[in-house]
Short mmCIF file of C-alpha atoms (C1' of nucleotides) in Angstrom, two decimals:
data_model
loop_
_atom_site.label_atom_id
_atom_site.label_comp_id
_atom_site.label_asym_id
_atom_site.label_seq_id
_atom_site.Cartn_x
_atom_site.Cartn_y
_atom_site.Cartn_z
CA UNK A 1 100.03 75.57 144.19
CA UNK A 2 98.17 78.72 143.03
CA UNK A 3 101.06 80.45 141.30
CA UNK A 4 100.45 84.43 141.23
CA UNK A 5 101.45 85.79 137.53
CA UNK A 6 104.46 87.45 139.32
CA UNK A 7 105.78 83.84 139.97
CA UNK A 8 105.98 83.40 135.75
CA UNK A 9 109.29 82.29 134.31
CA UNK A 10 111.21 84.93 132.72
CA UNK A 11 110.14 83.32 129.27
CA UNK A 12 106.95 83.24 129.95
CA UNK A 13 106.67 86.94 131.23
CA UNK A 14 108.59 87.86 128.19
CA UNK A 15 106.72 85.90 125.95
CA UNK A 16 103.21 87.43 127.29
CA UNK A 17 105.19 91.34 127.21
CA UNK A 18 105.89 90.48 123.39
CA UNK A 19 102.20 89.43 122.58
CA UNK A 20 101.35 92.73 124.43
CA UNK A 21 103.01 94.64 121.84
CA UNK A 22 101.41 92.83 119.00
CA UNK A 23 97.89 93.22 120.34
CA UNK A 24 98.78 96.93 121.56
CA UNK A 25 99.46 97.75 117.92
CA UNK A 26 96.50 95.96 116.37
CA UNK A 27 94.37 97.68 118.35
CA UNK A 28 96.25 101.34 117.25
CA UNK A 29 96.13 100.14 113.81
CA UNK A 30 92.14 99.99 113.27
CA UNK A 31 92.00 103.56 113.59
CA UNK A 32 95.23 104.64 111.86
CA UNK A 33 97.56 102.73 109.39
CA UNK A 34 100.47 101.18 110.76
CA UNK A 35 103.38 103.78 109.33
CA UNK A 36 101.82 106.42 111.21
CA UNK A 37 102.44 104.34 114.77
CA UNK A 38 105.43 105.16 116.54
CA UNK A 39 107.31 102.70 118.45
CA UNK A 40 106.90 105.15 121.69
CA UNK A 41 103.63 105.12 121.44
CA UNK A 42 103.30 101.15 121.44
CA UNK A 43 105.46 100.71 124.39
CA UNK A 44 103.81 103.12 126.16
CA UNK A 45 100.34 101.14 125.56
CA UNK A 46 102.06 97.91 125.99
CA UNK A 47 103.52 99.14 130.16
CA UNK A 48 107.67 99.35 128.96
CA UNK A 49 110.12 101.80 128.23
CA UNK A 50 110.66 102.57 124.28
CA UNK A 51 114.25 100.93 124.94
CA UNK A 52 112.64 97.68 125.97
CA UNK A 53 110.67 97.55 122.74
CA UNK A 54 113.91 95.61 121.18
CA UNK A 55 114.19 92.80 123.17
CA UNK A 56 111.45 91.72 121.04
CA UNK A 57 111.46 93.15 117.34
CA UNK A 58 113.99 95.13 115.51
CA UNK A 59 111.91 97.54 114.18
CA UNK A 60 108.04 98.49 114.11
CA UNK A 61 108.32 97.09 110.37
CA UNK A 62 109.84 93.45 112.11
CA UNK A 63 106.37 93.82 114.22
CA UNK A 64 104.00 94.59 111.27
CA UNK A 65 105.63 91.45 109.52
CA UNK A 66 104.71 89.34 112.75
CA UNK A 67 100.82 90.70 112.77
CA UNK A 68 100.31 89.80 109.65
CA UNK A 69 100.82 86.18 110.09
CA UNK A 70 98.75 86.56 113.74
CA UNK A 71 95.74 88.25 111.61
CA UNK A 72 95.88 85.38 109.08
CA UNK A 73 94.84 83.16 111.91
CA UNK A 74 90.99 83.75 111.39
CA UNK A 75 91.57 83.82 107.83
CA UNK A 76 92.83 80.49 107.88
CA UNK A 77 90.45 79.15 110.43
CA UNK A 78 87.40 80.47 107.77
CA UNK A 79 88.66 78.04 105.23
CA UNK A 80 88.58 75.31 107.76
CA UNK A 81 85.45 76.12 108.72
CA UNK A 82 83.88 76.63 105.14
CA UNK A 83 85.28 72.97 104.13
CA UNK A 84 83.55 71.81 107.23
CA UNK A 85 80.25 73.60 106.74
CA UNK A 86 80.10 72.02 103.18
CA UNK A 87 79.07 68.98 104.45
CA UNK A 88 76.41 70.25 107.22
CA UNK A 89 74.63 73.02 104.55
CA UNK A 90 72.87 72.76 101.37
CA UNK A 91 73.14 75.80 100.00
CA UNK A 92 77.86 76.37 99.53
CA UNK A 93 76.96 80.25 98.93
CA UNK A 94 75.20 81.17 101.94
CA UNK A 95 76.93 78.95 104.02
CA UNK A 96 80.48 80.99 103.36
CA UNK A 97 78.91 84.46 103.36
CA UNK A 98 77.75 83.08 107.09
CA UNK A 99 81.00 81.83 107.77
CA UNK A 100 82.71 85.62 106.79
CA UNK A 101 80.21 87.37 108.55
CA UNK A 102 80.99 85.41 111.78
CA UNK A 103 84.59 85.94 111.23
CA UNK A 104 84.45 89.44 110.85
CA UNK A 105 82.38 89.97 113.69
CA UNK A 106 85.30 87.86 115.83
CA UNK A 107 87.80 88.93 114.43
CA UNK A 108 87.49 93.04 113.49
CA UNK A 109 90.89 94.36 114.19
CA UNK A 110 92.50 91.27 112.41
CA UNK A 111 90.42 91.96 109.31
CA UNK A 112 90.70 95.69 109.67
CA UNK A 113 94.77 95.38 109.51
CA UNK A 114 94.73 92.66 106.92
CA UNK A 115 92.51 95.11 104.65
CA UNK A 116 94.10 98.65 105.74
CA UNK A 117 97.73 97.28 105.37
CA UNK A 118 97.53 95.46 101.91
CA UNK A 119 97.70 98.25 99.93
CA UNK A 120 99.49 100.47 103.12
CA UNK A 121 102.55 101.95 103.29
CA UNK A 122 105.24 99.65 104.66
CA UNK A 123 106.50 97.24 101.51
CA UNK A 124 107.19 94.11 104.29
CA UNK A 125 103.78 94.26 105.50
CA UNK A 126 101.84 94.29 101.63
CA UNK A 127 104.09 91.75 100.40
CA UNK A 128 103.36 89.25 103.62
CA UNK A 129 99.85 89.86 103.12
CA UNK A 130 100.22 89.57 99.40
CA UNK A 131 101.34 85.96 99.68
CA UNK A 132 98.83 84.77 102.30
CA UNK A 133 96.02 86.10 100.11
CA UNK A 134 97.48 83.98 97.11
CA UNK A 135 97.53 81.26 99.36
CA UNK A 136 93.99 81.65 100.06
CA UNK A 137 92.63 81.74 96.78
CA UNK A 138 94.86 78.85 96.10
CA UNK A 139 92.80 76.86 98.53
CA UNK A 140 89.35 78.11 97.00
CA UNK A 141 90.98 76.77 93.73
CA UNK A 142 91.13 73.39 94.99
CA UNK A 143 87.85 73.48 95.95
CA UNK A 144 85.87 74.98 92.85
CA UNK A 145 87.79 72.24 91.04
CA UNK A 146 86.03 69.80 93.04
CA UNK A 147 82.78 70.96 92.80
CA UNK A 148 83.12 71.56 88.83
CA UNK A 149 84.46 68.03 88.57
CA UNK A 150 83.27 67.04 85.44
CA UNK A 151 83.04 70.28 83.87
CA UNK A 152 85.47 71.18 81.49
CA UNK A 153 86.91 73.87 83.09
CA UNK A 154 90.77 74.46 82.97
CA UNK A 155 93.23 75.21 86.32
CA UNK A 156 93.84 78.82 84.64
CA UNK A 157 90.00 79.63 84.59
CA UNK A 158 89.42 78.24 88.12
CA UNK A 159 92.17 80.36 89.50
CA UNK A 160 90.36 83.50 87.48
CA UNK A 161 87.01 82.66 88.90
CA UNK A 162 88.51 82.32 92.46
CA UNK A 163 89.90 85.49 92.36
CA UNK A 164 87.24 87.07 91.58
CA UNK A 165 85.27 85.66 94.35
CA UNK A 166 88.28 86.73 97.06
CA UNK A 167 87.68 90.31 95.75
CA UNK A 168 84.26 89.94 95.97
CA UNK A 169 84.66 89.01 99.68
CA UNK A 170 87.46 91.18 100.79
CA UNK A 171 85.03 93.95 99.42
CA UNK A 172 82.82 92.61 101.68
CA UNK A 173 84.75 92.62 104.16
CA UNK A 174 85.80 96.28 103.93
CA UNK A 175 82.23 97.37 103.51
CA UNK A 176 81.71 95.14 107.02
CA UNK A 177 83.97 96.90 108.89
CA UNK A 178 82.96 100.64 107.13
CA UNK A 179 79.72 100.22 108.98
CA UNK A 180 81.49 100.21 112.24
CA UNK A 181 78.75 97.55 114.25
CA UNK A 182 76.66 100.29 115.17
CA UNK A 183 74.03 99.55 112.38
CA UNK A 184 73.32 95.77 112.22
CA UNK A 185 71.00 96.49 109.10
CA UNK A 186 73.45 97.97 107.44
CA UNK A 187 75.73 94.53 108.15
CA UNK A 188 72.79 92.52 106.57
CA UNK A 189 72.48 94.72 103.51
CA UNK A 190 76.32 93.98 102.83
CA UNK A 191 75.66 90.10 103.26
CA UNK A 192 72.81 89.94 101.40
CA UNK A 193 74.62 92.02 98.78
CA UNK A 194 77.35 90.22 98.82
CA UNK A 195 75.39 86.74 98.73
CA UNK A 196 74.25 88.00 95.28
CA UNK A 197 77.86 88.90 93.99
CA UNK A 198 78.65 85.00 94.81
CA UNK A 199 75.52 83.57 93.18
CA UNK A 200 75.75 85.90 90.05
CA UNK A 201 79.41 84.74 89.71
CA UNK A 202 78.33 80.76 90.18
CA UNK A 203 75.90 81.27 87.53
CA UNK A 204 78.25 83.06 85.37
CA UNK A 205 80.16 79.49 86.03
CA UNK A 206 77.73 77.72 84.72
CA UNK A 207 77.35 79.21 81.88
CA UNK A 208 81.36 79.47 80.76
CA UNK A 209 81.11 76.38 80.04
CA UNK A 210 79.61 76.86 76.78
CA UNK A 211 81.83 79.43 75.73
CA UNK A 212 84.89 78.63 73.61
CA UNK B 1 105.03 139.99 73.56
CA UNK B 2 107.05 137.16 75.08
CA UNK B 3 106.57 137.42 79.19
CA UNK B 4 109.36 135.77 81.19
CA UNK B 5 107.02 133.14 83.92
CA UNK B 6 107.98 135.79 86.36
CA UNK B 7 106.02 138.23 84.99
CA UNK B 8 102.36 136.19 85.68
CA UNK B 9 100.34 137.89 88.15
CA UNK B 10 100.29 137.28 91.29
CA UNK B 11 97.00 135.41 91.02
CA UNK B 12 98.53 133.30 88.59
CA UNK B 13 101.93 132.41 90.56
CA UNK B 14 99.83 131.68 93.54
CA UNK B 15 97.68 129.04 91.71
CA UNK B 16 101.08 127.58 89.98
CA UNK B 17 102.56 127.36 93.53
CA UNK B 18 99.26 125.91 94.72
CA UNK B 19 99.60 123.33 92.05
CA UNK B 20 103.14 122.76 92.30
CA UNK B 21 101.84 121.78 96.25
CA UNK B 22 99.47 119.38 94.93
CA UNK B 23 101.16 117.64 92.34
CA UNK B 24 104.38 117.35 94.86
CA UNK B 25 102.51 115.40 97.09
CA UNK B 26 101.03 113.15 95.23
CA UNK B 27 104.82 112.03 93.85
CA UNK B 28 105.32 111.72 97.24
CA UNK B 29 101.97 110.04 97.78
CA UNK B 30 102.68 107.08 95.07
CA UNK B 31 105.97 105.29 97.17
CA UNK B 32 104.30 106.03 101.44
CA UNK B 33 101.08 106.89 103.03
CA UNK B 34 99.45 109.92 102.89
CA UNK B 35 99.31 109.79 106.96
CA UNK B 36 103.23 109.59 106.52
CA UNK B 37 104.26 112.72 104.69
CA UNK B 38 104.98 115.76 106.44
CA UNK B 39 103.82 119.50 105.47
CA UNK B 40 107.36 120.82 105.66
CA UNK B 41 108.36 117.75 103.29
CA UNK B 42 106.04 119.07 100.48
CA UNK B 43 106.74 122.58 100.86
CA UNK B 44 110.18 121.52 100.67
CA UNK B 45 109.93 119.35 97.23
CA UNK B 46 107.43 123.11 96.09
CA UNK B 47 110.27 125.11 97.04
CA UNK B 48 109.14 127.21 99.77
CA UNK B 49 109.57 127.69 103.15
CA UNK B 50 106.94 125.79 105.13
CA UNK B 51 105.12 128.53 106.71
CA UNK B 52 103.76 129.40 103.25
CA UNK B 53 102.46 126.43 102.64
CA UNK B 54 99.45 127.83 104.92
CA UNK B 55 98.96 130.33 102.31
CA UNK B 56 97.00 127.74 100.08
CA UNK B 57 96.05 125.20 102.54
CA UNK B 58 94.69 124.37 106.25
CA UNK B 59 96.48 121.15 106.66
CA UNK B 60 97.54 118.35 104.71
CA UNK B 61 94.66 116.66 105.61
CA UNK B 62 92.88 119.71 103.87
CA UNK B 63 95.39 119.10 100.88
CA UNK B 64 94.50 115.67 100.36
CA UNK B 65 90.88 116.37 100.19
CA UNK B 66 91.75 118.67 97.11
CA UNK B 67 93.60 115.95 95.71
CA UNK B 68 90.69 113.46 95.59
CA UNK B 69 88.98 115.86 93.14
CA UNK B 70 91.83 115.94 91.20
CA UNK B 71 92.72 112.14 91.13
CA UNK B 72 89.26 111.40 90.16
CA UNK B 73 89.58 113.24 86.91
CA UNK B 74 90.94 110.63 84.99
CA UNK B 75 88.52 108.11 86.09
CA UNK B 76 85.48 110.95 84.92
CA UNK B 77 87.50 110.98 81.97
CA UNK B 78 87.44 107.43 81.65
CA UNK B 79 83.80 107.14 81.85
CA UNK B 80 83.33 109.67 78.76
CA UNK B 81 85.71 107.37 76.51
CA UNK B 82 83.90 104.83 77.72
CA UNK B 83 80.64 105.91 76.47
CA UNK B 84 82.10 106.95 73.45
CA UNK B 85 83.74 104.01 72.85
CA UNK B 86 80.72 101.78 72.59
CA UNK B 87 79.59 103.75 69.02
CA UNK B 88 83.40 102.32 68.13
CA UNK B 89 83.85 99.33 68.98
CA UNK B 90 81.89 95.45 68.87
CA UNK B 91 83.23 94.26 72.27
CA UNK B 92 82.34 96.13 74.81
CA UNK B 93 84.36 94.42 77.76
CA UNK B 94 87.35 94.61 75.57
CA UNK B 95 87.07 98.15 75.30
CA UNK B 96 86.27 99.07 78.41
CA UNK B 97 89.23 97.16 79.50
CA UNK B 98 91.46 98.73 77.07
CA UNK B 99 90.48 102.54 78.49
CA UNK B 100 90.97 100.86 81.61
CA UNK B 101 94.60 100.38 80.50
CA UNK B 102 94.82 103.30 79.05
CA UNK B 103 93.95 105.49 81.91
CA UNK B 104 95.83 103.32 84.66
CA UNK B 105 99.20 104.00 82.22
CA UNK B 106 98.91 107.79 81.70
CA UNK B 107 97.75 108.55 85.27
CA UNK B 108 99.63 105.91 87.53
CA UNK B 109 100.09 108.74 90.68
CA UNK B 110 96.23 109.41 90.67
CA UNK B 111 95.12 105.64 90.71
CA UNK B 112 98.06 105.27 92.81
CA UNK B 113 96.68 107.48 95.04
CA UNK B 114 93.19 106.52 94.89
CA UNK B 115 93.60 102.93 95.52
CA UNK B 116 96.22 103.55 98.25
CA UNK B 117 94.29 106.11 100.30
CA UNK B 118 90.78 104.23 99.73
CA UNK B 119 91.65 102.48 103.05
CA UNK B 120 94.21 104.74 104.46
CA UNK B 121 94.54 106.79 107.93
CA UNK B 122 92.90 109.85 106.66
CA UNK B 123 88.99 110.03 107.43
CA UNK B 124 88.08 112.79 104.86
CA UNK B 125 90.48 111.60 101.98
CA UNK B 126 88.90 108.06 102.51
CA UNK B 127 84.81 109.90 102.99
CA UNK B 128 85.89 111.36 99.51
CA UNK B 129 86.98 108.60 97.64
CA UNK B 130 83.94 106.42 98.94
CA UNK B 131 81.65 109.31 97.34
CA UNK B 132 83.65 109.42 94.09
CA UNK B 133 83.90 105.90 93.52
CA UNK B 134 79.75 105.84 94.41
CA UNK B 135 79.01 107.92 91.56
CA UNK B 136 81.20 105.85 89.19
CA UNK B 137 79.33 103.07 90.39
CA UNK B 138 75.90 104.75 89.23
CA UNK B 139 76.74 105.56 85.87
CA UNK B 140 77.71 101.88 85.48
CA UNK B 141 73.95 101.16 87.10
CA UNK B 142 72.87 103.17 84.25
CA UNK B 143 75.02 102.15 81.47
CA UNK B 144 74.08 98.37 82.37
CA UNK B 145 70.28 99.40 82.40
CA UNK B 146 70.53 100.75 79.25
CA UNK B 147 72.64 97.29 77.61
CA UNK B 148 70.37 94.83 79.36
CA UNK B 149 66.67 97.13 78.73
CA UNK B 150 63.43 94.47 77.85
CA UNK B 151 64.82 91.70 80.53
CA UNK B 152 63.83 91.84 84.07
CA UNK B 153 66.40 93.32 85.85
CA UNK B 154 65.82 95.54 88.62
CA UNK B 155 67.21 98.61 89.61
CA UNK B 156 68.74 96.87 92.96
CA UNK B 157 70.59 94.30 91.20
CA UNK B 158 71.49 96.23 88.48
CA UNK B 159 73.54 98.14 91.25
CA UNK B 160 74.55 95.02 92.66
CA UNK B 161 76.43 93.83 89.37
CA UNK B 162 77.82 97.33 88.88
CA UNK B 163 79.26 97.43 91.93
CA UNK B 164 80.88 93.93 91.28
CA UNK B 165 82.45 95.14 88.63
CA UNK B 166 83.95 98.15 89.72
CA UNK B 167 85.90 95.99 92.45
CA UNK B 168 86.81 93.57 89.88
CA UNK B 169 88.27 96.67 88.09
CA UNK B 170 89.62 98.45 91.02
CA UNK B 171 91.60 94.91 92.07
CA UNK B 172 92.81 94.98 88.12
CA UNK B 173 94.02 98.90 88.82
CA UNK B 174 95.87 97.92 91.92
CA UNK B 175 97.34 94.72 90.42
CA UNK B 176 98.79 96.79 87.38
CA UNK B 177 100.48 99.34 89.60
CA UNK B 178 101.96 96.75 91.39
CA UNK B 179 103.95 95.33 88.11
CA UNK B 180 105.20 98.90 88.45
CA UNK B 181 105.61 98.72 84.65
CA UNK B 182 108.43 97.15 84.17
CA UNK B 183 107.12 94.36 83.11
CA UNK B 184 104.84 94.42 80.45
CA UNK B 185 104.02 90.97 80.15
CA UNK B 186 102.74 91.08 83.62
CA UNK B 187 100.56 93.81 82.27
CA UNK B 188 98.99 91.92 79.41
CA UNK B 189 97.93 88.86 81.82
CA UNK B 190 96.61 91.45 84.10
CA UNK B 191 94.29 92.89 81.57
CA UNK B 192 93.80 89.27 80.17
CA UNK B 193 92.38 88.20 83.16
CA UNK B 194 90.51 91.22 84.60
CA UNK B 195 88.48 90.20 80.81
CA UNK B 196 87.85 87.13 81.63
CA UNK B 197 86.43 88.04 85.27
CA UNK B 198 84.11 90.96 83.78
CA UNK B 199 83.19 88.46 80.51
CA UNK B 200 81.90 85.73 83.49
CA UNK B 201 80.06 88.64 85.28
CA UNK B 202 78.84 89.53 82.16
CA UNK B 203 77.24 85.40 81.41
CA UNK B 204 76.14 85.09 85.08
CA UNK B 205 74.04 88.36 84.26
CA UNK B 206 72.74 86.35 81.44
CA UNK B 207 71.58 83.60 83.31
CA UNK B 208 70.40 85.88 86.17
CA UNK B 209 67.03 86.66 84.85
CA UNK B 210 65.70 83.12 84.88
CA UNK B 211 65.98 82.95 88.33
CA UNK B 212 63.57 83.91 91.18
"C1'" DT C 1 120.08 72.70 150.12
"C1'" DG C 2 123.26 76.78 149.68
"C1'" DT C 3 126.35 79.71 147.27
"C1'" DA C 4 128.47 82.18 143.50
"C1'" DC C 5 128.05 83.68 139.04
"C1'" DA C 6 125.59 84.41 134.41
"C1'" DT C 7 121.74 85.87 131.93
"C1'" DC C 8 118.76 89.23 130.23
"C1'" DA C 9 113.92 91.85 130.38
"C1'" DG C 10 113.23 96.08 131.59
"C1'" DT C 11 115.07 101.00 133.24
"C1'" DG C 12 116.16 105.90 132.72
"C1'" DA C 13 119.07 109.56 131.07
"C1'" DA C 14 120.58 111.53 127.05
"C1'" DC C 15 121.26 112.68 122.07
"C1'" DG C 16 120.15 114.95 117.81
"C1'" DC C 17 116.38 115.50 114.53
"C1'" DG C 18 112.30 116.77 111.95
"C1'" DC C 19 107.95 118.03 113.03
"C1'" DG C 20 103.63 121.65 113.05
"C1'" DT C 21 102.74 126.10 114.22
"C1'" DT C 22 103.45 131.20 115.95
"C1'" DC C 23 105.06 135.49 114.76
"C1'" DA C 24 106.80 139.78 112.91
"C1'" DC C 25 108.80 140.79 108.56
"C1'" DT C 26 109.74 141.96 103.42
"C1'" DG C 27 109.13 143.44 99.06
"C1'" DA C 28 106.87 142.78 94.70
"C1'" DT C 29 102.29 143.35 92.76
"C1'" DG C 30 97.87 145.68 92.64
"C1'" DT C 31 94.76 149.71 93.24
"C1'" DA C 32 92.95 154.43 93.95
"C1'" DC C 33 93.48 158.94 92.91
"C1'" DT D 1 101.48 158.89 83.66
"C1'" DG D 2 103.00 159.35 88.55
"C1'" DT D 3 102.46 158.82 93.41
"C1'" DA D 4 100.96 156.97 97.76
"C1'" DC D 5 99.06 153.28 100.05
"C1'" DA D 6 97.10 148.38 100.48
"C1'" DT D 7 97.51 143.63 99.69
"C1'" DC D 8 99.51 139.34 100.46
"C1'" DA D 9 102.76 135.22 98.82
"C1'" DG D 10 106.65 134.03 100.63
"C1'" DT D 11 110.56 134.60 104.46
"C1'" DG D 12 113.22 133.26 108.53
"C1'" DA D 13 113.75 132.84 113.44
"C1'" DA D 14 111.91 130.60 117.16
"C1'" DC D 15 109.12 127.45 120.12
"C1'" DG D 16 108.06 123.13 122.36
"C1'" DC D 17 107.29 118.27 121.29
"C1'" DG D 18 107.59 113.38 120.27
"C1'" DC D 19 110.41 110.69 117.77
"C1'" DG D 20 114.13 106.48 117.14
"C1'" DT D 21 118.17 105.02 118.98
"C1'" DT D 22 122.61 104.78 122.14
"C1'" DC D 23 124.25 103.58 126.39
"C1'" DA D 24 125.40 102.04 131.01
"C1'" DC D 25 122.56 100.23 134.54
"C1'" DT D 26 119.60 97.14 137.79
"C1'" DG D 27 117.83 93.39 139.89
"C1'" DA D 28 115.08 89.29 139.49
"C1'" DT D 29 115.47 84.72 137.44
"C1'" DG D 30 118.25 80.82 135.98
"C1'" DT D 31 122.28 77.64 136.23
"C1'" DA D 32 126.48 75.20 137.82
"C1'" DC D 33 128.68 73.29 141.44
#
DNA sequence: TGTACATCAGTGAACGCGCGTTCACTGATGTAC
DNA sequence: TGTACATCAGTGAACGCGCGTTCACTGATGTAC
């Protein structure tokens, strides 16, 4: 009944060896970027020989490819969240800077490689990261367009004003992880700051509008 | 009258080779990571033997420290047109994103560098970027104070739009290298848009002061 | 259920390579007299 | 101006090390009969 982990199917065991590596190597990469990682060195964290290290990915590149989409996870689980929250919060703005700042805190080494890496050194890695960000401020698109329904405000200048607001954020988000936990103040600073960024933006919203 | 380079001092080679170091590396700097170029690699591409390279610096670590200062030049040089620029010209967001331009094209290694290593491996390089990029950040602070003097700004959020807008620029920086300038057009919507972004910072500021 | 064979995750030796750093040196430039 | 010595940017051999990758292998797990 009680199967030891020994007792695994050989899929199984390899499957768990592979997701070794990729959480091995996140945690490496929140202290140094991912080009300067050796594939030894990740073996040797993850309990296998450097030779075993292909049986899962071609190349520490193939496996910087692969964390990018497992980092995205919390990214895309913010957006869920944030269309949730919409209905449970009054006030949209500090109801996402909550939502980040929970994330973050979750989530660090996911956020740390997602940040680090997307302007890094291996081309794969920015590019994967490039198109998952454009996702995501696709998705805020949608949403400002619902909440300026009415407005007269054009695709084109919802896409500029969501941008803005996933710079905003990823700044944040940077700034977060800069303060390294150890200073909780500092943490609230950022939010608050950051809260301000969103609101000065909204209000910069509302008053486009009148401009030609 | 006319001395042959080889006749300099040897003061004067030793800075050239010094420079020839520096200006080597951040070539190399613009296509990988710092974290990923080796000291023999430079002194290679300087033309001596690596063991000299010690002659003019600790480490490359110590190297890319040095290059910070030098990287930031443009962007102090950026801030003076800028100033100057406002006696010039009507629209100041234009302008500023014109210099913008301006510098990004006729230093792409520096910015290159600047925006790459912001995040990078290296502790000090990133310690002296944050500080650089601080100060540019204040003389914003003060620039807006001046524009917006008689409403009720204070210093705080002042800082807080300031800051905004130097991420909103530094995203437009790393968005232009990216085109890698061949294409232009990609160029001219970057700009286009990185307007638009600081021209809705600029109306939210307008409608901040009749808040609480 | 038992047997014979196939699969394949992980092993371990070996390779050639570029690395950072040490060391004693060379020879042109600089300085003191 | 000429000579004797000091300085020091750059040289070249040497080192030990960790790297990515190859290869033939082992032995537990899986499959066919």
């Amino acid at each position: 009944m009680t199967e030891r982990p020994e007792s695994r199917s050989r899929a199984e065991r390899k499957e768990r060896t592979r997701q070794r590596l990729l959480d091995v190597t996140l945690h490496l990469v929140t202290e140094r970027s991912l080009a300067s990682i050796s594939l030894r060195e990740v073996a040797r964290d993850a309990g296998i020989v450097p030779t075993a290290f292909y049986r899962h990915f071609a190349s520490m590149d193939a496996l910087g490819v692969e964390l990018v989409d497992e980092s995205m996870r919390p990214l895309r689980q913010m957006i869920r969240d944030a269309r949730r929250g919409r209905v449970t919060h009054s006030d949209i703005i500090a109801e996402t800077v909550e939502i980040l700042a929970k994330q973050v805190r979750e989530h660090p080494d996911q956020f740390s490689f997602l940040t680090r890496e997307r302007f890094g050194g291996v081309a794969a890695v920015r590019r994967a990261i490039a198109t998952e960000l454009r996702l995501f401020t696709s998705d805020l698109t949608v949403d400002l367009a619902r909440l300026t329904a009415g407005y007269d405000w054009t695709t084109d200048d919802l896409e500029m004003a969501a941008d803005l607001m996933v710079t905003a954020m990823l700044n944040t988000v940077m700034d977060l992880l800069e303060t390294d936990g150890r200073h909780p103040e500092d943490a609230a600073a950022i939010l608050e700051l950051s809260e301000r960024q969103l609101r000065l933006i909204a209000l910069g919203m509302g008053a486009w509008r009148s401009k030609p």
